[in-house]
Short mmCIF file of C-alpha atoms in Angstrom, two decimals:
data_model
loop_
_atom_site.label_atom_id
_atom_site.label_comp_id
_atom_site.label_asym_id
_atom_site.label_seq_id
_atom_site.Cartn_x
_atom_site.Cartn_y
_atom_site.Cartn_z
CA MET A 1445 103.92 9.87 -111.36
CA LEU A 1446 104.97 12.27 -108.66
CA LYS A 1447 102.31 14.30 -107.12
CA LYS A 1448 102.77 18.08 -107.31
CA PRO A 1449 103.42 19.17 -103.71
CA GLN A 1450 100.47 21.28 -102.29
CA GLN A 1451 101.21 24.95 -101.91
CA GLN A 1452 101.04 26.05 -98.32
CA GLN A 1453 98.58 28.82 -97.60
CA PRO A 1454 100.10 31.66 -95.62
CA THR A 1455 99.09 31.51 -92.12
CA LYS A 1456 96.55 34.14 -91.04
CA PRO A 1457 97.39 36.02 -87.82
CA SER A 1458 95.09 35.04 -85.03
CA THR A 1459 92.39 37.69 -84.47
CA ARG A 1460 92.78 37.04 -80.74
CA VAL A 1461 96.53 37.67 -80.96
CA ALA A 1462 95.95 40.86 -82.94
CA THR A 1463 93.27 42.07 -80.52
CA LEU A 1464 95.58 41.32 -77.53
CA ALA A 1465 98.40 43.26 -79.32
CA ASN A 1466 96.14 46.26 -79.97
CA ASP A 1467 95.02 46.11 -76.17
CA GLU A 1468 98.60 46.06 -75.10
CA ASN A 1469 99.41 49.02 -77.31
CA GLN A 1470 96.41 50.99 -76.10
CA GLN A 1471 97.18 50.20 -72.48
CA GLN A 1472 100.77 51.31 -72.94
CA GLN A 1473 99.46 54.49 -74.56
CA ARG A 1474 97.12 55.10 -71.66
CA SER A 1475 99.87 54.48 -69.11
CA GLU A 1476 102.16 56.87 -70.79
CA GLN A 1477 99.44 59.63 -70.98
CA ALA A 1478 98.52 59.04 -67.29
CA GLN A 1479 102.21 59.09 -66.15
CA LYS A 1480 102.73 62.47 -67.91
CA TYR A 1481 100.57 64.22 -65.28
CA ALA A 1482 101.21 64.56 -61.52
CA LEU A 1483 98.01 65.04 -59.64
CA ASN A 1484 98.51 67.96 -57.14
CA GLN A 1485 95.14 68.43 -55.31
CA ILE A 1486 91.43 68.06 -55.71
CA VAL A 1487 89.86 71.28 -56.82
CA GLY A 1488 86.23 70.04 -57.43
CA ASN A 1489 84.07 67.01 -56.79
CA GLY A 1490 80.39 65.87 -57.13
CA THR A 1491 78.24 63.12 -58.38
CA PHE A 1492 80.14 63.16 -61.68
CA GLY A 1493 83.58 62.42 -60.20
CA MET A 1494 86.58 64.54 -59.31
CA VAL A 1495 88.52 67.43 -60.72
CA TYR A 1496 92.20 67.58 -60.10
CA LEU A 1497 94.74 70.28 -60.43
CA ALA A 1498 97.71 68.49 -62.17
CA THR A 1499 100.97 69.30 -63.72
CA ASN A 1500 102.32 68.19 -66.99
CA SER A 1501 105.67 66.76 -66.18
CA VAL A 1502 106.87 67.33 -69.75
CA THR A 1503 106.02 70.98 -70.11
CA GLY A 1504 105.50 72.02 -66.53
CA GLU A 1505 101.99 73.35 -67.48
CA LYS A 1506 99.21 73.30 -64.92
CA VAL A 1507 96.03 71.61 -66.12
CA ALA A 1508 92.70 70.49 -64.77
CA ILE A 1509 91.81 66.80 -65.09
CA LYS A 1510 88.18 65.70 -64.67
CA LYS A 1511 88.03 62.02 -63.91
CA VAL A 1512 84.78 60.28 -64.37
CA PHE A 1513 83.55 56.62 -64.28
CA GLN A 1514 83.21 55.25 -67.73
CA ASP A 1515 80.25 52.92 -68.36
CA LYS A 1516 81.55 50.51 -71.02
CA ARG A 1517 78.10 50.17 -72.50
CA TYR A 1518 78.00 53.91 -73.60
CA LYS A 1519 80.12 56.60 -75.11
CA ASN A 1520 80.63 59.52 -72.73
CA ARG A 1521 78.44 62.36 -74.17
CA GLU A 1522 80.54 65.09 -72.42
CA HIS A 1523 83.70 63.83 -74.15
CA LEU A 1524 82.02 63.75 -77.51
CA ILE A 1525 80.73 67.33 -77.08
CA ILE A 1526 83.85 68.92 -75.47
CA GLN A 1527 86.24 67.59 -78.11
CA GLU A 1528 84.18 69.59 -80.69
CA LEU A 1529 84.49 72.84 -78.87
CA ASN A 1530 86.88 75.54 -79.89
CA HIS A 1531 86.04 79.05 -78.64
CA PRO A 1532 87.84 81.55 -76.49
CA CYS A 1533 85.02 81.63 -73.88
CA VAL A 1534 84.50 77.89 -73.62
CA ILE A 1535 86.83 75.41 -71.82
CA LYS A 1536 89.01 73.58 -74.24
CA LEU A 1537 89.92 69.84 -74.18
CA LYS A 1538 93.67 69.26 -74.52
CA GLU A 1539 93.46 65.43 -74.52
CA ALA A 1540 91.65 62.39 -73.00
CA PHE A 1541 92.65 59.14 -71.82
CA PHE A 1542 91.29 56.07 -69.76
CA THR A 1543 92.70 54.75 -66.60
CA GLN A 1544 92.02 51.49 -64.61
CA GLY A 1545 90.18 51.91 -61.34
CA ASP A 1546 90.99 50.16 -58.03
CA LYS A 1547 88.01 47.82 -58.27
CA GLY A 1548 88.31 44.99 -60.76
CA ASP A 1549 87.84 46.20 -64.30
CA ASP A 1550 86.57 49.70 -63.55
CA VAL A 1551 87.55 52.24 -66.17
CA TYR A 1552 87.81 55.99 -65.72
CA LEU A 1553 87.74 58.79 -68.39
CA ASN A 1554 90.15 61.51 -67.79
CA LEU A 1555 89.44 64.77 -69.52
CA VAL A 1556 92.50 67.11 -69.61
CA MET A 1557 91.66 70.81 -69.84
CA ASP A 1558 92.96 74.24 -69.19
CA TYR A 1559 93.39 75.19 -65.57
CA ILE A 1560 91.49 78.45 -64.63
CA PRO A 1561 92.07 79.19 -61.00
CA ASP A 1562 88.70 80.68 -59.88
CA THR A 1563 84.97 80.21 -60.51
CA LEU A 1564 82.56 83.05 -60.74
CA SER A 1565 81.00 81.59 -57.58
CA LYS A 1566 84.09 82.31 -55.62
CA VAL A 1567 84.27 85.81 -57.07
CA VAL A 1568 80.76 86.58 -56.12
CA ARG A 1569 81.40 85.22 -52.63
CA TYR A 1570 84.49 87.32 -52.30
CA TYR A 1571 82.65 90.65 -52.93
CA ARG A 1572 79.68 89.57 -50.69
CA LYS A 1573 82.06 88.78 -47.71
CA ALA A 1574 83.90 91.99 -48.29
CA LYS A 1575 80.54 93.81 -48.15
CA GLN A 1576 81.38 95.34 -51.66
CA GLN A 1577 79.20 95.55 -54.61
CA PHE A 1578 80.28 93.70 -57.67
CA PRO A 1579 82.09 96.25 -59.83
CA ASN A 1580 80.00 97.43 -62.86
CA THR A 1581 83.02 97.04 -65.14
CA LEU A 1582 83.37 93.34 -64.29
CA LEU A 1583 79.57 92.84 -64.68
CA LYS A 1584 80.06 93.93 -68.22
CA VAL A 1585 83.28 92.12 -68.89
CA TYR A 1586 81.96 88.74 -67.55
CA GLY A 1587 78.49 89.15 -68.87
CA TYR A 1588 79.82 89.96 -72.32
CA GLN A 1589 81.96 86.81 -72.40
CA MET A 1590 79.12 84.66 -71.14
CA PHE A 1591 76.97 85.70 -74.09
CA ARG A 1592 79.74 85.06 -76.44
CA ALA A 1593 79.98 81.45 -75.25
CA LEU A 1594 76.25 81.11 -75.64
CA ALA A 1595 76.29 82.56 -79.16
CA TYR A 1596 78.94 80.06 -80.06
CA MET A 1597 77.19 77.03 -78.43
CA GLU A 1598 73.85 78.11 -80.15
CA GLY A 1599 75.74 78.21 -83.46
CA ILE A 1600 76.79 74.66 -83.27
CA GLY A 1601 73.57 73.45 -81.77
CA ILE A 1602 74.64 72.74 -78.22
CA CYS A 1603 72.63 73.58 -75.10
CA HIS A 1604 74.74 73.54 -71.83
CA ARG A 1605 71.73 72.82 -69.57
CA ASP A 1606 73.60 73.64 -66.37
CA ILE A 1607 74.79 77.17 -66.39
CA LYS A 1608 75.66 78.39 -63.00
CA PRO A 1609 78.34 80.36 -61.25
CA GLN A 1610 80.15 77.17 -60.20
CA ASN A 1611 80.45 76.14 -63.91
CA ILE A 1612 81.82 79.50 -65.03
CA LEU A 1613 85.64 79.84 -64.74
CA VAL A 1614 87.45 83.24 -64.43
CA ASP A 1615 91.04 84.17 -64.33
CA PRO A 1616 91.45 87.09 -61.79
CA ALA A 1617 94.73 88.21 -63.59
CA THR A 1618 93.29 88.55 -67.06
CA HIS A 1619 89.54 88.38 -66.48
CA VAL A 1620 89.30 85.72 -69.12
CA LEU A 1621 86.01 83.74 -68.63
CA LYS A 1622 85.26 80.25 -69.87
CA ILE A 1623 82.18 78.11 -69.50
CA CYS A 1624 83.04 74.60 -68.29
CA ASP A 1625 81.36 71.33 -67.21
CA PHE A 1626 79.52 70.04 -70.16
CA GLY A 1627 78.25 66.87 -68.22
CA SER A 1628 74.61 67.87 -68.82
CA ALA A 1629 75.09 69.28 -72.25
CA LYS A 1630 73.33 68.02 -75.38
CA LYS A 1631 73.00 68.67 -79.04
CA LEU A 1632 69.29 69.56 -79.29
CA GLN A 1633 67.49 68.04 -82.28
CA LYS A 1634 64.24 69.31 -83.51
CA GLY A 1635 61.29 67.06 -82.60
CA GLU A 1636 63.42 64.97 -80.22
CA PRO A 1637 62.22 65.05 -76.61
CA ASN A 1638 64.66 65.95 -73.90
CA VAL A 1639 64.53 65.53 -70.06
CA ALA A 1640 62.83 68.49 -68.32
CA TYR A 1641 64.50 67.72 -65.00
CA ILE A 1642 67.78 69.32 -65.87
CA CYS A 1643 69.74 72.42 -64.74
CA SER A 1644 70.51 73.43 -61.15
CA ARG A 1645 67.36 74.56 -59.43
CA TYR A 1646 68.14 78.32 -58.86
CA TYR A 1647 69.03 78.81 -62.53
CA ARG A 1648 66.28 76.49 -64.11
CA ALA A 1649 64.07 78.21 -66.63
CA PRO A 1650 60.35 78.26 -65.96
CA GLU A 1651 59.56 76.14 -69.04
CA LEU A 1652 61.60 73.28 -67.44
CA ILE A 1653 59.65 73.69 -64.23
CA TYR A 1654 56.44 73.36 -66.24
CA GLY A 1655 57.71 70.07 -67.61
CA ALA A 1656 58.62 71.11 -71.12
CA THR A 1657 60.56 68.43 -73.10
CA GLU A 1658 60.96 70.35 -76.36
CA TYR A 1659 62.94 73.31 -75.38
CA SER A 1660 65.78 75.56 -76.87
CA THR A 1661 68.95 77.18 -75.89
CA ALA A 1662 66.73 79.94 -74.45
CA ILE A 1663 66.98 77.93 -71.20
CA ASP A 1664 70.71 78.90 -71.12
CA VAL A 1665 69.85 82.50 -71.74
CA TRP A 1666 67.51 82.33 -68.68
CA SER A 1667 70.34 80.83 -66.60
CA ILE A 1668 72.76 83.57 -67.63
CA GLY A 1669 70.26 86.19 -66.73
CA CYS A 1670 70.07 84.63 -63.29
CA VAL A 1671 73.91 84.57 -63.02
CA ILE A 1672 74.26 88.26 -64.05
CA ALA A 1673 71.64 89.30 -61.46
CA GLU A 1674 73.40 87.24 -58.76
CA MET A 1675 76.69 89.06 -59.55
CA LEU A 1676 74.94 92.29 -58.68
CA ILE A 1677 73.03 91.25 -55.60
CA GLY A 1678 75.60 88.63 -54.14
CA GLU A 1679 72.98 85.84 -53.88
CA PRO A 1680 70.67 83.77 -56.08
CA LEU A 1681 67.86 85.74 -57.59
CA PHE A 1682 65.39 82.89 -57.28
CA PRO A 1683 66.32 80.71 -54.22
CA GLY A 1684 63.62 78.08 -54.43
CA GLU A 1685 63.78 75.07 -52.02
CA SER A 1686 61.84 72.84 -54.45
CA ALA A 1687 60.59 72.82 -57.98
CA THR A 1688 57.26 74.34 -56.88
CA ASP A 1689 58.85 76.81 -54.65
CA GLN A 1690 61.19 77.87 -57.44
CA LEU A 1691 58.28 78.75 -59.53
CA VAL A 1692 56.80 80.68 -56.60
CA GLU A 1693 60.12 82.68 -56.29
CA ILE A 1694 59.92 83.49 -60.00
CA ILE A 1695 56.24 84.48 -59.82
CA LYS A 1696 56.98 86.88 -56.94
CA ILE A 1697 59.07 88.97 -59.44
CA LEU A 1698 57.62 88.23 -62.87
CA GLY A 1699 54.05 87.91 -61.65
CA THR A 1700 51.78 84.98 -62.42
CA PRO A 1701 52.01 83.81 -66.05
CA THR A 1702 48.97 83.91 -68.26
CA GLN A 1703 47.57 80.78 -69.76
CA GLU A 1704 48.96 81.99 -73.08
CA GLN A 1705 52.44 82.33 -71.64
CA VAL A 1706 52.23 79.01 -69.97
CA LYS A 1707 51.32 77.47 -73.37
CA MET A 1708 54.40 79.15 -74.92
CA MET A 1709 56.58 77.46 -72.29
CA ASN A 1710 54.88 74.00 -72.54
CA PRO A 1711 51.86 73.43 -74.77
CA GLN A 1712 51.15 70.20 -73.01
CA HIS A 1713 50.78 71.84 -69.62
CA LYS A 1714 47.06 71.76 -68.34
CA ASP A 1715 47.21 72.99 -64.70
CA PHE A 1716 46.95 76.77 -64.43
CA LYS A 1717 46.08 76.98 -60.63
CA PHE A 1718 48.30 79.77 -59.24
CA PRO A 1719 47.07 82.82 -57.39
CA LEU A 1720 47.12 86.02 -59.45
CA ILE A 1721 50.14 88.02 -58.42
CA LYS A 1722 51.30 91.20 -60.11
CA CYS A 1723 54.94 91.66 -61.35
CA HIS A 1724 57.37 93.37 -59.11
CA PRO A 1725 59.30 95.97 -61.14
CA TRP A 1726 62.94 95.25 -61.56
CA GLN A 1727 63.72 98.76 -60.39
CA LYS A 1728 62.45 97.85 -56.97
CA VAL A 1729 64.06 94.40 -56.98
CA PHE A 1730 67.45 95.98 -57.46
CA ALA A 1731 66.71 99.39 -55.81
CA LYS A 1732 69.24 98.63 -52.93
CA PHE A 1733 72.08 98.14 -55.43
CA LYS A 1734 71.29 101.13 -57.72
CA PRO A 1735 72.31 99.64 -61.02
CA ASP A 1736 72.11 101.78 -64.12
CA ALA A 1737 69.06 101.78 -66.18
CA LEU A 1738 70.61 99.83 -69.03
CA PHE A 1739 71.41 96.91 -66.69
CA ILE A 1740 67.69 96.76 -65.70
CA ASP A 1741 66.65 96.89 -69.27
CA LEU A 1742 68.96 94.03 -70.22
CA ILE A 1743 67.70 91.88 -67.26
CA SER A 1744 64.05 92.65 -68.18
CA LYS A 1745 64.67 91.36 -71.75
CA LEU A 1746 66.35 88.14 -70.58
CA MET A 1747 63.96 87.13 -67.61
CA VAL A 1748 60.69 86.67 -69.52
CA TYR A 1749 58.37 83.74 -69.50
CA PRO A 1750 58.05 82.98 -73.25
CA PRO A 1751 61.31 81.47 -74.44
CA LYS A 1752 61.09 82.99 -77.87
CA GLU A 1753 60.71 86.45 -76.41
CA ARG A 1754 64.08 86.36 -74.57
CA LEU A 1755 66.99 87.99 -76.13
CA ARG A 1756 69.14 85.70 -78.14
CA PRO A 1757 72.94 85.66 -77.22
CA LEU A 1758 73.99 88.01 -80.20
CA GLU A 1759 71.05 90.34 -79.41
CA ALA A 1760 72.26 90.50 -75.85
CA LEU A 1761 75.83 91.29 -77.01
CA ALA A 1762 74.47 94.12 -79.04
CA HIS A 1763 72.54 95.54 -76.04
CA PRO A 1764 73.63 99.16 -75.07
CA PHE A 1765 74.60 97.79 -71.55
CA PHE A 1766 77.80 96.56 -73.34
CA ASN A 1767 78.44 99.67 -75.31
CA ASP A 1768 81.30 100.51 -73.00
CA ILE A 1769 83.20 97.48 -74.13
CA ARG A 1770 83.02 98.74 -77.58
CA GLN A 1771 84.74 101.93 -76.82
CA ALA A 1772 88.44 102.25 -77.98
CA GLY A 1773 89.56 103.27 -74.44
CA PHE A 1774 87.74 100.48 -72.52
CA GLY A 1775 89.88 98.85 -69.88
CA ILE A 1776 90.79 98.31 -66.27
CA PRO A 1777 93.74 100.26 -65.04
CA ASN A 1778 97.08 98.19 -64.97
CA GLN A 1779 95.20 94.97 -66.07
CA THR A 1780 95.14 92.97 -69.22
CA LEU A 1781 91.76 92.19 -70.78
CA PRO A 1782 90.92 89.49 -73.39
CA ASP A 1783 90.12 90.26 -76.94
CA PHE A 1784 86.43 90.97 -77.00
CA PHE A 1785 85.92 90.88 -80.70
CA ASP A 1786 87.77 87.77 -82.08
CA PHE A 1787 84.36 86.28 -83.05
CA THR A 1788 84.17 82.85 -84.68
CA LYS A 1789 81.94 82.06 -87.76
CA GLU A 1790 79.89 79.66 -85.69
CA GLU A 1791 79.35 82.47 -83.08
CA LEU A 1792 77.92 84.83 -85.76
CA SER A 1793 76.08 82.18 -87.82
CA ILE A 1794 72.69 82.31 -86.28
CA GLN A 1795 72.17 85.99 -86.68
CA PRO A 1796 74.81 87.34 -89.07
CA GLU A 1797 72.80 90.67 -89.52
CA ILE A 1798 73.82 91.61 -85.93
CA ALA A 1799 77.45 91.50 -86.60
CA PRO A 1800 77.78 95.22 -87.57
CA LYS A 1801 76.24 96.13 -84.23
CA ILE A 1802 78.75 94.23 -82.14
CA TYR A 1803 81.89 95.14 -84.12
CA PRO A 1804 83.23 98.49 -83.06
CA THR A 1805 84.18 100.75 -85.99
CA TRP A 1806 87.81 101.27 -84.66
CA TYR A 1807 88.40 97.41 -84.40
CA GLN A 1808 90.43 95.64 -86.95
CA LYS A 1809 90.99 91.94 -86.37
CA LYS A 1810 94.67 90.97 -86.42
CA GLN A 1811 95.27 88.37 -89.08
#
């Protein structure tokens, strides 16, 4: 009897071959993405890596590319956060791709973003060198957009943790402002400890100096208060040379915190040994610059020790200091300004009851 021939099983593709094919496809895609951009010049650098001004060879558009070393063991948290962001006052990610480094198998993550020509740091320096006071109108235009960015970030649970003039981009032609550099940013989770040694020293909230590990987005509010004050006076408000000296600089103006205030900043802190110093009135701090009373009132409600007593971003937007922006005729002669009232649902989500106070009666959002 003839034996029935055995039916051959279909050959399975080699997992190794499939992986290699995928790798080749990914490498080709990475190469195509990288070749699309011509790097023009370095516009920023630091421990994080480099930021380049580049040109998209397909569209001719100028972009900023942040190139950072990618540790293969971890996902890049900045990439995870920035790809979620979508707000007029926050930098937007266009695309991201990996490139090979010069050394062996080093890999670099490239984040492609909008190119904004100036930083707030440069603008402040310009007015200081020109011996001119920062225009009150720009104080409002830039301060307002900063709080819009914070309101949005608070709405999606993100704390920036490194707000400073160098991380705030401005377009001098349109006065559009965007918060950038989310390398220190984190989604805060209730009950989850965070590092206290975060944020650039001059803009570091006092609860961080006191070692708090359970903090809130109020640390960003403190930083914005420092930045707004710096716009007025042309230099950092609290120029400490160390963490301790930073606290001394704060105490010189706010006075020595009470034990109760220290507990509100960090319940675990036990050392209260600081000489008793009275607060220095904000009117005297800024006397040389003659700001209006509403500016002083705003600063006094941002720069307070207990984090929960600081204005929240939407409350700051509703402050009378920004009432001029809500006037129908507000503007700068012969210049275009951004839309101040295209609020997102995330932006208004934390305190929706404040929305009527920040929407001017004349404004109708274009659909």
